[in-house]
mmCIF file of C-alpha atoms in Angstrom:
data_model
loop_
_atom_site.group_PDB
_atom_site.id
_atom_site.type_symbol
_atom_site.label_atom_id
_atom_site.label_comp_id
_atom_site.label_asym_id
_atom_site.label_seq_id
_atom_site.Cartn_x
_atom_site.Cartn_y
_atom_site.Cartn_z
ATOM 1 C CA MET W 141 76.518 -12.244 14.237
ATOM 2 C CA LYS W 142 74.152 -13.863 11.749
ATOM 3 C CA ASN W 143 74.850 -13.130 8.039
ATOM 4 C CA LEU W 144 77.964 -11.125 9.006
ATOM 5 C CA ASN W 145 79.847 -12.060 5.833
ATOM 6 C CA ILE W 146 77.179 -10.920 3.370
ATOM 7 C CA LYS W 147 76.443 -7.806 5.442
ATOM 8 C CA ALA W 148 80.116 -6.844 5.146
ATOM 9 C CA ILE W 149 79.905 -7.350 1.360
ATOM 10 C CA LEU W 150 76.873 -5.043 1.165
ATOM 11 C CA PHE W 151 78.773 -2.369 3.094
ATOM 12 C CA LEU W 152 81.795 -2.679 0.791
ATOM 13 C CA ASN W 153 79.701 -2.485 -2.389
ATOM 14 C CA TYR W 154 77.899 0.587 -1.098
ATOM 15 C CA PHE W 155 81.238 2.180 -0.126
ATOM 16 C CA VAL W 156 82.673 1.788 -3.642
ATOM 17 C CA PHE W 157 79.617 3.264 -5.339
ATOM 18 C CA ALA W 158 79.386 6.084 -2.814
ATOM 19 C CA ILE W 159 82.764 7.336 -4.020
ATOM 20 C CA LEU W 160 81.940 6.918 -7.712
ATOM 21 C CA LEU W 161 78.453 8.425 -7.601
ATOM 22 C CA ASN W 162 79.266 11.416 -5.459
ATOM 23 C CA SER W 163 82.446 12.333 -7.285
ATOM 24 C CA VAL W 164 80.119 14.182 -9.666
ATOM 25 C CA GLY W 165 80.441 17.419 -7.642
ATOM 26 C CA THR W 166 84.234 17.258 -7.843
ATOM 27 C CA VAL W 167 84.138 16.361 -11.533
ATOM 28 C CA ILE W 168 81.741 19.238 -12.295
ATOM 29 C CA LEU W 169 84.162 21.648 -10.632
ATOM 30 C CA GLN W 170 87.225 20.179 -12.344
ATOM 31 C CA VAL W 171 85.828 20.010 -15.891
ATOM 32 C CA GLN W 172 84.948 23.687 -15.596
ATOM 33 C CA GLN W 173 88.599 24.418 -14.803
ATOM 34 C CA ASN W 174 90.244 21.819 -17.061
ATOM 35 C CA PHE W 175 88.105 22.106 -20.172
ATOM 36 C CA GLY W 176 86.321 25.482 -19.817
ATOM 37 C CA ILE W 177 82.870 23.865 -19.516
ATOM 38 C CA SER W 178 80.049 26.182 -18.321
ATOM 39 C CA LYS W 179 78.055 25.466 -15.141
ATOM 40 C CA SER W 180 74.883 24.657 -17.048
ATOM 41 C CA SER W 181 76.753 22.306 -19.399
ATOM 42 C CA ALA W 182 78.640 20.638 -16.567
ATOM 43 C CA SER W 183 75.403 20.087 -14.650
ATOM 44 C CA VAL W 184 74.250 17.546 -17.270
ATOM 45 C CA LEU W 185 76.713 15.061 -15.761
ATOM 46 C CA GLU W 186 74.152 14.616 -12.985
ATOM 47 C CA GLY W 187 71.624 13.619 -15.635
ATOM 48 C CA PHE W 188 74.030 11.184 -17.273
ATOM 49 C CA LYS W 189 74.366 9.562 -13.860
ATOM 50 C CA ASP W 190 70.776 9.663 -12.635
ATOM 51 C CA LEU W 191 68.726 9.014 -15.783
ATOM 52 C CA PRO W 192 70.418 5.650 -16.502
ATOM 53 C CA ILE W 193 69.776 4.782 -12.844
ATOM 54 C CA ALA W 194 66.087 5.576 -13.316
ATOM 55 C CA ILE W 195 65.694 3.806 -16.663
ATOM 56 C CA CYS W 196 67.638 0.690 -15.666
ATOM 57 C CA SER W 197 65.827 0.467 -12.322
ATOM 58 C CA PHE W 198 62.420 0.753 -13.984
ATOM 59 C CA ILE W 199 63.243 -2.030 -16.463
ATOM 60 C CA LEU W 200 64.939 -4.460 -14.078
ATOM 61 C CA ALA W 201 63.364 -3.911 -10.667
ATOM 62 C CA SER W 202 60.420 -6.279 -10.890
ATOM 63 C CA PHE W 203 62.327 -9.341 -12.073
ATOM 64 C CA LEU W 204 65.907 -8.759 -10.866
ATOM 65 C CA PRO W 205 65.583 -11.549 -8.231
ATOM 66 C CA LYS W 206 64.960 -14.019 -11.056
ATOM 67 C CA ILE W 207 68.110 -12.790 -12.821
ATOM 68 C CA GLY W 208 69.994 -13.130 -9.553
ATOM 69 C CA ILE W 209 70.895 -10.583 -6.885
ATOM 70 C CA LYS W 210 74.525 -11.681 -6.619
ATOM 71 C CA LYS W 211 74.919 -11.935 -10.390
ATOM 72 C CA SER W 212 73.543 -8.393 -10.844
ATOM 73 C CA MET W 213 76.027 -6.959 -8.340
ATOM 74 C CA LEU W 214 78.921 -8.750 -10.056
ATOM 75 C CA ILE W 215 77.935 -7.300 -13.437
ATOM 76 C CA ALA W 216 77.792 -3.816 -11.939
ATOM 77 C CA LEU W 217 81.223 -4.095 -10.326
ATOM 78 C CA PHE W 218 82.767 -5.459 -13.532
ATOM 79 C CA LEU W 219 81.418 -2.541 -15.607
ATOM 80 C CA VAL W 220 82.673 0.207 -13.300
ATOM 81 C CA SER W 221 86.052 -1.493 -12.871
ATOM 82 C CA CYS W 222 86.590 -1.394 -16.642
ATOM 83 C CA MET W 223 85.471 2.238 -16.886
ATOM 84 C CA CYS W 224 87.698 3.379 -14.013
ATOM 85 C CA PHE W 225 90.785 1.935 -15.678
ATOM 86 C CA ILE W 226 89.966 3.933 -18.831
ATOM 87 C CA MET W 227 89.531 7.329 -17.110
ATOM 88 C CA PRO W 228 93.205 8.234 -16.451
ATOM 89 C CA PHE W 229 93.753 8.342 -20.226
ATOM 90 C CA THR W 230 90.874 10.702 -21.067
ATOM 91 C CA ASN W 231 91.044 14.387 -21.981
ATOM 92 C CA THR W 232 87.576 15.040 -23.407
ATOM 93 C CA PHE W 233 84.254 15.878 -21.748
ATOM 94 C CA TRP W 234 82.162 13.173 -23.442
ATOM 95 C CA VAL W 235 84.137 10.411 -21.699
ATOM 96 C CA PHE W 236 82.951 11.790 -18.352
ATOM 97 C CA LYS W 237 79.386 11.486 -19.627
ATOM 98 C CA LEU W 238 80.093 7.844 -20.504
ATOM 99 C CA LEU W 239 81.653 7.277 -17.071
ATOM 100 C CA PHE W 240 78.608 8.517 -15.186
ATOM 101 C CA ALA W 241 76.203 6.694 -17.514
ATOM 102 C CA THR W 242 78.081 3.462 -16.719
ATOM 103 C CA VAL W 243 78.126 4.261 -13.006
ATOM 104 C CA GLY W 244 74.386 5.013 -13.175
ATOM 105 C CA VAL W 245 73.435 1.704 -14.792
ATOM 106 C CA SER W 246 75.702 -0.187 -12.410
ATOM 107 C CA PHE W 247 74.394 1.585 -9.329
ATOM 108 C CA ALA W 248 70.821 0.715 -10.312
ATOM 109 C CA LEU W 249 71.819 -2.953 -10.205
ATOM 110 C CA ILE W 250 73.710 -2.511 -6.927
ATOM 111 C CA LYS W 251 71.084 -0.483 -5.060
ATOM 112 C CA ILE W 252 68.124 -2.687 -5.958
ATOM 113 C CA SER W 253 70.194 -5.743 -5.038
ATOM 114 C CA VAL W 254 71.371 -4.238 -1.738
ATOM 115 C CA PHE W 255 67.907 -3.004 -0.699
ATOM 116 C CA THR W 256 66.423 -6.392 -1.570
ATOM 117 C CA SER W 257 69.183 -8.162 0.357
ATOM 118 C CA ILE W 258 68.517 -6.194 3.563
ATOM 119 C CA GLY W 259 65.205 -8.030 3.990
ATOM 120 C CA LEU W 260 67.070 -11.328 3.566
ATOM 121 C CA VAL W 261 69.717 -10.653 6.241
ATOM 122 C CA THR W 262 67.513 -8.999 8.896
ATOM 123 C CA GLU W 263 64.650 -10.517 10.890
ATOM 124 C CA THR W 264 62.614 -7.694 12.469
ATOM 125 C CA ASP W 265 61.330 -4.263 11.423
ATOM 126 C CA LYS W 266 63.576 -2.526 13.949
ATOM 127 C CA GLU W 267 66.616 -4.501 12.831
ATOM 128 C CA HIS W 268 65.737 -3.631 9.221
ATOM 129 C CA SER W 269 65.491 0.079 10.049
ATOM 130 C CA SER W 270 68.693 0.052 12.080
ATOM 131 C CA PHE W 271 70.699 -1.793 9.418
ATOM 132 C CA MET W 272 69.358 0.570 6.750
ATOM 133 C CA GLY W 273 70.517 3.559 8.814
ATOM 134 C CA PHE W 274 73.996 2.125 9.351
ATOM 135 C CA LEU W 275 74.284 1.133 5.681
ATOM 136 C CA GLU W 276 73.324 4.615 4.478
ATOM 137 C CA GLY W 277 75.727 6.037 7.062
ATOM 138 C CA PHE W 278 78.545 3.942 5.653
ATOM 139 C CA PHE W 279 77.569 5.176 2.191
ATOM 140 C CA MET W 280 78.329 8.698 3.402
ATOM 141 C CA ILE W 281 81.663 7.507 4.808
ATOM 142 C CA GLY W 282 82.414 6.492 1.224
ATOM 143 C CA VAL W 283 81.403 9.958 0.015
ATOM 144 C CA LEU W 284 83.694 11.517 2.638
ATOM 145 C CA ALA W 285 86.599 9.233 1.695
ATOM 146 C CA GLY W 286 86.071 10.009 -1.989
ATOM 147 C CA ASN W 287 86.188 13.764 -1.460
ATOM 148 C CA VAL W 288 89.341 13.508 0.649
ATOM 149 C CA LEU W 289 90.937 11.207 -1.930
ATOM 150 C CA PHE W 290 90.213 13.543 -4.835
ATOM 151 C CA SER W 291 91.393 16.609 -2.880
ATOM 152 C CA LEU W 292 94.796 14.976 -2.359
ATOM 153 C CA TYR W 293 95.300 14.855 -6.126
ATOM 154 C CA ILE W 294 94.209 18.444 -6.832
ATOM 155 C CA ASP W 295 96.883 20.917 -7.909
ATOM 156 C CA ASP W 296 95.788 24.315 -6.519
ATOM 157 C CA ASP W 297 98.624 26.080 -8.343
ATOM 158 C CA ASN W 298 97.655 24.693 -11.750
ATOM 159 C CA PRO W 299 93.870 24.643 -12.382
ATOM 160 C CA LYS W 300 94.449 22.957 -15.763
ATOM 161 C CA SER W 301 96.225 19.966 -14.224
ATOM 162 C CA THR W 302 94.551 16.596 -14.851
ATOM 163 C CA ARG W 303 96.590 14.735 -12.226
ATOM 164 C CA TRP W 304 93.344 14.187 -10.296
ATOM 165 C CA LEU W 305 92.338 11.571 -12.892
ATOM 166 C CA ASP W 306 94.912 9.217 -11.343
ATOM 167 C CA VAL W 307 92.361 8.675 -8.546
ATOM 168 C CA TYR W 308 90.518 6.338 -10.919
ATOM 169 C CA TRP W 309 93.363 3.812 -10.690
ATOM 170 C CA ILE W 310 92.542 3.491 -6.993
ATOM 171 C CA LEU W 311 88.785 3.346 -7.619
ATOM 172 C CA GLY W 312 89.263 0.666 -10.277
ATOM 173 C CA GLY W 313 91.292 -1.380 -7.810
ATOM 174 C CA LEU W 314 88.637 -1.003 -5.102
ATOM 175 C CA SER W 315 85.787 -2.081 -7.362
ATOM 176 C CA THR W 316 87.826 -5.071 -8.569
ATOM 177 C CA LEU W 317 88.499 -6.064 -4.948
ATOM 178 C CA SER W 318 84.786 -5.774 -4.166
ATOM 179 C CA PHE W 319 84.031 -7.976 -7.189
ATOM 180 C CA LEU W 320 86.363 -10.683 -5.918
ATOM 181 C CA PHE W 321 84.971 -10.637 -2.366
ATOM 182 C CA LEU W 322 81.419 -10.942 -3.664
ATOM 183 C CA PHE W 323 82.329 -13.660 -6.179
ATOM 184 C CA PHE W 324 83.528 -15.946 -3.381
ATOM 185 C CA SER W 325 80.579 -15.211 -1.033
ATOM 186 C CA LYS W 326 77.239 -16.988 -0.763
ATOM 187 C CA LEU W 327 73.797 -15.352 -0.591
ATOM 188 C CA ASN W 328 70.510 -17.203 -0.095
ATOM 189 C CA GLU W 329 68.130 -15.374 -2.464
ATOM 190 C CA GLN W 330 65.153 -17.710 -2.152
ATOM 191 C CA GLU W 331 62.862 -15.454 -0.074
ATOM 192 C CA ALA W 332 63.262 -12.579 -2.555
ATOM 193 C CA LYS W 333 61.698 -14.673 -5.314
ATOM 194 C CA SER W 334 58.026 -15.216 -5.965
ATOM 195 C CA GLU W 335 57.787 -18.709 -7.377
ATOM 196 C CA LYS W 336 54.083 -18.232 -8.158
ATOM 197 C CA THR W 337 54.660 -15.650 -10.887
ATOM 198 C CA ASP W 338 56.421 -15.373 -14.237
ATOM 199 C CA LEU W 339 57.974 -12.142 -15.566
ATOM 200 C CA LEU W 340 54.543 -10.775 -16.496
ATOM 201 C CA GLY W 341 53.301 -11.519 -12.992
ATOM 202 C CA ASP W 342 56.321 -9.757 -11.524
ATOM 203 C CA LEU W 343 55.520 -6.685 -13.594
ATOM 204 C CA ARG W 344 51.932 -6.766 -12.319
ATOM 205 C CA ASN W 345 53.250 -6.877 -8.756
ATOM 206 C CA SER W 346 55.354 -3.790 -9.447
ATOM 207 C CA VAL W 347 52.452 -1.882 -10.960
ATOM 208 C CA SER W 348 50.195 -2.916 -8.057
ATOM 209 C CA LEU W 349 52.405 -0.902 -5.685
ATOM 210 C CA PHE W 350 51.008 2.295 -7.221
ATOM 211 C CA SER W 351 47.559 1.361 -5.923
ATOM 212 C CA TYR W 352 48.641 2.087 -2.343
ATOM 213 C CA LYS W 353 48.381 5.711 -1.249
ATOM 214 C CA LYS W 354 51.159 5.189 1.291
ATOM 215 C CA VAL W 355 53.509 4.157 -1.520
ATOM 216 C CA LEU W 356 52.574 7.244 -3.561
ATOM 217 C CA PHE W 357 53.281 9.610 -0.668
ATOM 218 C CA PHE W 358 56.522 7.761 0.025
ATOM 219 C CA LEU W 359 57.685 8.134 -3.583
ATOM 220 C CA LEU W 360 56.952 11.860 -3.385
ATOM 221 C CA CYS W 361 59.009 12.026 -0.168
ATOM 222 C CA ALA W 362 61.924 10.164 -1.775
ATOM 223 C CA PHE W 363 61.815 12.412 -4.854
ATOM 224 C CA LEU W 364 61.762 15.622 -2.813
ATOM 225 C CA PHE W 365 64.452 14.503 -0.387
ATOM 226 C CA VAL W 366 66.973 13.518 -3.064
ATOM 227 C CA LEU W 367 66.174 16.712 -4.982
ATOM 228 C CA VAL W 368 67.415 18.684 -1.953
ATOM 229 C CA GLU W 369 70.210 16.316 -0.912
ATOM 230 C CA GLN W 370 71.780 15.996 -4.353
ATOM 231 C CA SER W 371 71.684 19.757 -4.897
ATOM 232 C CA PHE W 372 73.800 20.274 -1.792
ATOM 233 C CA GLN W 373 76.169 17.396 -2.399
ATOM 234 C CA THR W 374 76.790 18.241 -6.050
ATOM 235 C CA TRP W 375 77.159 22.006 -5.781
ATOM 236 C CA THR W 376 78.908 22.442 -2.411
ATOM 237 C CA PRO W 377 82.447 22.307 -3.957
ATOM 238 C CA THR W 378 81.517 24.949 -6.546
ATOM 239 C CA PHE W 379 79.794 27.061 -3.861
ATOM 240 C CA TYR W 380 82.945 27.031 -1.741
ATOM 241 C CA ARG W 381 85.205 27.837 -4.688
ATOM 242 C CA GLU W 382 83.157 30.638 -6.249
ATOM 243 C CA ILE W 383 81.139 32.125 -3.361
ATOM 244 C CA LEU W 384 83.457 31.630 -0.386
ATOM 245 C CA LYS W 385 86.610 31.881 -2.586
ATOM 246 C CA VAL W 386 88.558 29.145 -0.809
ATOM 247 C CA PRO W 387 91.233 27.057 -2.637
ATOM 248 C CA THR W 388 90.011 24.276 -4.936
ATOM 249 C CA SER W 389 91.360 21.446 -2.764
ATOM 250 C CA MET W 390 89.637 22.959 0.269
ATOM 251 C CA SER W 391 86.397 23.273 -1.724
ATOM 252 C CA ILE W 392 86.455 19.552 -2.432
ATOM 253 C CA GLN W 393 87.341 18.830 1.197
ATOM 254 C CA ALA W 394 84.220 20.795 2.160
ATOM 255 C CA GLY W 395 82.304 18.120 0.289
ATOM 256 C CA ALA W 396 84.058 15.591 2.523
ATOM 257 C CA VAL W 397 82.982 17.498 5.651
ATOM 258 C CA LEU W 398 79.403 17.531 4.309
ATOM 259 C CA ALA W 399 79.644 13.778 3.732
ATOM 260 C CA GLY W 400 81.014 13.302 7.240
ATOM 261 C CA ALA W 401 78.056 15.186 8.670
ATOM 262 C CA PHE W 402 75.725 13.002 6.587
ATOM 263 C CA ALA W 403 77.475 9.857 7.805
ATOM 264 C CA LEU W 404 77.149 10.888 11.446
ATOM 265 C CA GLY W 405 73.481 11.758 10.930
ATOM 266 C CA ARG W 406 72.752 8.398 9.319
ATOM 267 C CA PHE W 407 74.610 6.403 11.936
ATOM 268 C CA LEU W 408 72.598 8.247 14.568
ATOM 269 C CA SER W 409 69.414 7.447 12.650
ATOM 270 C CA GLY W 410 70.293 3.761 13.074
ATOM 271 C CA PHE W 411 70.257 4.403 16.837
ATOM 272 C CA PHE W 412 67.249 6.729 17.048
ATOM 273 C CA SER W 413 65.103 4.492 14.819
ATOM 274 C CA LYS W 414 65.127 1.987 17.696
ATOM 275 C CA LYS W 415 63.988 4.625 20.198
ATOM 276 C CA PHE W 416 61.529 6.912 18.386
ATOM 277 C CA ASN W 417 58.778 6.711 15.784
ATOM 278 C CA TRP W 418 60.167 7.536 12.340
ATOM 279 C CA ILE W 419 57.822 10.524 11.776
ATOM 280 C CA TYR W 420 59.259 12.337 14.804
ATOM 281 C CA VAL W 421 62.799 11.805 13.531
ATOM 282 C CA VAL W 422 61.920 13.022 10.026
ATOM 283 C CA SER W 423 59.959 16.075 11.257
ATOM 284 C CA PHE W 424 62.759 17.133 13.610
ATOM 285 C CA CYS W 425 65.331 16.822 10.818
ATOM 286 C CA VAL W 426 63.365 18.747 8.184
ATOM 287 C CA ILE W 427 62.497 21.622 10.522
ATOM 288 C CA GLY W 428 66.015 21.725 11.979
ATOM 289 C CA PHE W 429 67.618 21.798 8.547
ATOM 290 C CA ALA W 430 65.316 24.576 7.305
ATOM 291 C CA ILE W 431 66.086 26.726 10.360
ATOM 292 C CA SER W 432 69.836 26.100 9.945
ATOM 293 C CA LEU W 433 69.628 27.112 6.302
ATOM 294 C CA LEU W 434 67.950 30.414 7.194
ATOM 295 C CA LEU W 435 70.594 31.128 9.842
ATOM 296 C CA VAL W 436 73.740 30.068 7.971
ATOM 297 C CA LEU W 437 73.233 31.254 4.372
ATOM 298 C CA PRO W 438 73.094 34.999 5.304
ATOM 299 C CA LEU W 439 76.610 34.605 6.743
ATOM 300 C CA THR W 440 77.967 33.729 3.287
ATOM 301 C CA HIS W 441 77.073 37.122 1.769
ATOM 302 C CA ASN W 442 79.879 39.653 1.212
ATOM 303 C CA ILE W 443 82.436 37.385 2.837
ATOM 304 C CA HIS W 444 86.134 37.960 2.136
ATOM 305 C CA ILE W 445 88.458 34.993 2.555
ATOM 306 C CA ASP W 446 92.209 35.196 2.012
ATOM 307 C CA THR W 447 93.729 32.956 -0.668
ATOM 308 C CA ASN W 448 95.965 31.387 1.982
ATOM 309 C CA THR W 449 92.979 30.307 4.085
ATOM 310 C CA SER W 450 93.045 26.754 5.453
ATOM 311 C CA TRP W 451 90.831 24.765 7.802
ATOM 312 C CA MET W 452 92.963 26.052 10.663
ATOM 313 C CA ASN W 453 92.055 29.725 10.164
ATOM 314 C CA ALA W 454 88.799 29.740 8.187
ATOM 315 C CA PRO W 455 85.746 31.822 9.249
ATOM 316 C CA LEU W 456 82.992 30.062 11.206
ATOM 317 C CA VAL W 457 80.611 29.851 8.234
ATOM 318 C CA VAL W 458 83.100 27.636 6.359
ATOM 319 C CA TYR W 459 82.523 24.980 9.036
ATOM 320 C CA LEU W 460 78.821 25.569 9.615
ATOM 321 C CA PHE W 461 77.589 25.140 6.035
ATOM 322 C CA PRO W 462 78.514 21.459 5.537
ATOM 323 C CA LEU W 463 77.583 20.508 9.111
ATOM 324 C CA MET W 464 73.937 21.148 8.237
ATOM 325 C CA GLY W 465 74.057 17.846 6.362
ATOM 326 C CA GLY W 466 73.863 16.043 9.701
ATOM 327 C CA LEU W 467 70.250 17.175 10.060
ATOM 328 C CA LEU W 468 69.277 16.182 6.536
ATOM 329 C CA ALA W 469 70.892 12.743 6.693
ATOM 330 C CA PRO W 470 68.471 10.577 8.763
ATOM 331 C CA ILE W 471 65.461 11.298 6.531
ATOM 332 C CA TYR W 472 66.255 8.971 3.611
ATOM 333 C CA PRO W 473 67.002 5.725 5.490
ATOM 334 C CA SER W 474 64.026 6.362 7.790
ATOM 335 C CA ILE W 475 61.437 6.645 5.023
ATOM 336 C CA ASN W 476 62.988 3.827 2.954
ATOM 337 C CA SER W 477 62.960 1.392 5.851
ATOM 338 C CA VAL W 478 59.347 2.228 6.759
ATOM 339 C CA ILE W 479 58.037 1.480 3.279
ATOM 340 C CA LEU W 480 60.108 -1.688 2.763
ATOM 341 C CA ALA W 481 59.069 -3.061 6.157
ATOM 342 C CA SER W 482 55.414 -2.455 5.175
ATOM 343 C CA ILE W 483 55.378 -4.842 2.220
ATOM 344 C CA PRO W 484 56.119 -8.578 1.644
ATOM 345 C CA LYS W 485 59.750 -9.521 0.932
ATOM 346 C CA TYR W 486 58.997 -10.718 -2.605
ATOM 347 C CA LEU W 487 57.976 -7.122 -3.440
ATOM 348 C CA HIS W 488 61.152 -5.582 -2.015
ATOM 349 C CA SER W 489 62.951 -5.696 -5.370
ATOM 350 C CA ALA W 490 60.084 -3.926 -7.151
ATOM 351 C CA MET W 491 59.818 -1.332 -4.366
ATOM 352 C CA SER W 492 63.589 -0.830 -4.353
ATOM 353 C CA GLY W 493 63.431 -0.176 -8.074
ATOM 354 C CA LEU W 494 60.800 2.517 -7.564
ATOM 355 C CA ILE W 495 62.939 4.063 -4.804
ATOM 356 C CA VAL W 496 65.917 4.228 -7.147
ATOM 357 C CA VAL W 497 63.864 5.601 -10.062
ATOM 358 C CA PHE W 498 62.241 8.440 -8.121
ATOM 359 C CA SER W 499 65.460 9.221 -6.270
ATOM 360 C CA ALA W 500 67.374 9.437 -9.535
ATOM 361 C CA ILE W 501 64.808 11.732 -11.130
ATOM 362 C CA GLY W 502 64.810 13.938 -8.042
ATOM 363 C CA GLY W 503 68.611 14.116 -8.023
ATOM 364 C CA THR W 504 68.797 15.091 -11.679
ATOM 365 C CA ILE W 505 66.118 17.777 -11.467
ATOM 366 C CA GLY W 506 67.556 19.169 -8.238
ATOM 367 C CA SER W 507 71.091 19.437 -9.599
ATOM 368 C CA ILE W 508 70.050 21.011 -12.895
ATOM 369 C CA ILE W 509 67.775 23.577 -11.211
ATOM 370 C CA THR W 510 70.485 24.438 -8.675
ATOM 371 C CA GLY W 511 73.090 24.785 -11.433
ATOM 372 C CA PHE W 512 70.820 27.084 -13.457
ATOM 373 C CA VAL W 513 69.887 29.323 -10.499
ATOM 374 C CA PHE W 514 73.520 29.361 -9.348
ATOM 375 C CA GLN W 515 74.648 30.554 -12.784
ATOM 376 C CA GLU W 516 71.869 33.074 -13.431
ATOM 377 C CA PHE W 517 71.384 34.479 -9.908
ATOM 378 C CA SER W 518 73.586 33.358 -6.999
ATOM 379 C CA GLY W 519 74.685 30.319 -5.013
ATOM 380 C CA GLN W 520 72.737 31.518 -1.982
ATOM 381 C CA GLN W 521 69.469 31.819 -3.901
ATOM 382 C CA ALA W 522 70.022 28.348 -5.365
ATOM 383 C CA PHE W 523 70.138 26.856 -1.872
ATOM 384 C CA TYR W 524 67.321 29.026 -0.461
ATOM 385 C CA LEU W 525 65.148 27.425 -3.143
ATOM 386 C CA SER W 526 65.355 24.097 -1.264
ATOM 387 C CA LEU W 527 62.926 25.428 1.350
ATOM 388 C CA ILE W 528 60.072 24.770 -1.092
ATOM 389 C CA PRO W 529 60.648 20.994 -1.528
ATOM 390 C CA LEU W 530 61.412 20.712 2.197
ATOM 391 C CA SER W 531 57.954 22.082 3.012
ATOM 392 C CA LEU W 532 56.335 19.607 0.620
ATOM 393 C CA LEU W 533 58.466 16.790 2.052
ATOM 394 C CA ILE W 534 57.284 17.153 5.644
ATOM 395 C CA THR W 535 53.673 17.461 4.476
ATOM 396 C CA SER W 536 53.950 14.244 2.433
ATOM 397 C CA ALA W 537 55.642 12.426 5.325
ATOM 398 C CA ILE W 538 52.777 13.306 7.669
ATOM 399 C CA PHE W 539 50.212 11.894 5.216
ATOM 400 C CA MET W 540 52.383 8.814 4.673
ATOM 401 C CA ASN W 541 52.487 8.158 8.409
ATOM 402 C CA LYS W 542 48.681 8.102 8.653
ATOM 403 C CA LEU W 543 48.265 5.467 5.946
ATOM 404 C CA LYS W 544 48.658 1.690 6.160
ATOM 405 C CA ILE W 545 49.245 -1.038 3.585
ATOM 406 C CA ASN W 546 47.179 -4.232 3.485
ATOM 407 C CA PRO W 547 48.876 -6.337 0.797
ATOM 408 C CA LYS W 548 46.557 -7.943 -1.736
ATOM 409 C CA LYS W 549 46.679 -11.699 -1.708
#
C-alpha cells in the first residue's frame, strides 16, 4: 500500500493524543475525589486543554508547512513526553492545568500536521474521506484504551488514592516511542507548501478562507459538533458516578464504552462515505442521536443501582447511554473531509488550523456549560441541552451542502 509507513505513524500519533486529550473526563472526576475540587472548578481543565489548542492553531496554522510538518509533530511529542514523566510526582491541582495546557499546545501541532498530511498520502476525494474516517475511528480506539487503562489503576475502596497517576509512566513511554518512530520516518511535504508566498502571503491565504460561505457554515458545524461531543465525553464518568451511582472504576469504563461506540461509528463512516453522499450520513446521525437521547435519558431518572453492580448485572440504561456515541461519531470526519477536499492542498494547513480552533472553542464552551448545568440543576438536564446545538448543526450542514467553493487564483 502506498505511503503505508507514514500512514501508520499518523495513526500512532493520533492514538497517543487521543488518550492524553480525553483523559480530562477521568481527571475531572478524580481531582474532585482526591483534592475536593468542585465541579465548576474542575471543569476549567477543559479550558486549559482547549484554549491553548485554539490559540496555538490560530498562530501557527497558516505557515506550519514552512516550519515543517514532521518537525512540528516531533516537538509536540517531546513536550508531552516530558510532562507525562512529571505527573506521577504531583499532588496539586495547578499541575493538572499545566499538563492539559501542554497537551493542548502539542495537540494543535499534531492535528494540523496530521490533517495536512492526509492530503499528501491520499490521491482521491473518496480515499481522503475514507482515510479521515478510519483515522478518527482509531482516535476513538485511543480514547477507549485510555479509559480502560485509567480504570485499572483506580482504587474504588479508597477515593483519595493517587495510584492512578502511575498511568502517566505508560503514557510517557508511548509518546517517546511515537517520537522515535516518527524521527526515523520520511515525509514528502512539498505539496503542502506554497512556494509563491512568504509568511504574510500565507496569512492572507488563511484569512481568504473566511470569504467562502461554505467555509463559514462548516466552521459553525465543527463548533456545534464538538460542543456536543466534548460535553458527553468529558462528563460521562461523572454522570455515571453521581447520577447512576456505579463504582468509580465502572464510571471510567463507561467512558471507554462511549469511546468504543465512537470508534465503531467512525470506522463505519469510512465505509459509508464511499457509498453515500455525506449530507445523508450526517442527517441520519444527528436525527438518530437526538431521538436516542429523548428515549434513553428518561430511563436514568430515579434509578437505584446496588454498590456491588458490575457490567455483568447492570440495568439496561447503563449500556444504552454510551452506545449513543455510535450515532454521533461519523459527523466530524464527514464534514472535515468534505471541506478539506474542496480546497487546494496548499490551503489544507490553514483550514486544518481553523478546524482545530473552532473545535477547541466548542469543546471548552460545551464542557463548561455542561458542568455548570450539571452542578446547578441535574446531569439529565445538562445533556438534554445538547438538543439545541444539534438542531443548529443539521441546519448548518444543509446550507453547507448547497454551497460550492471556487478557489481564487
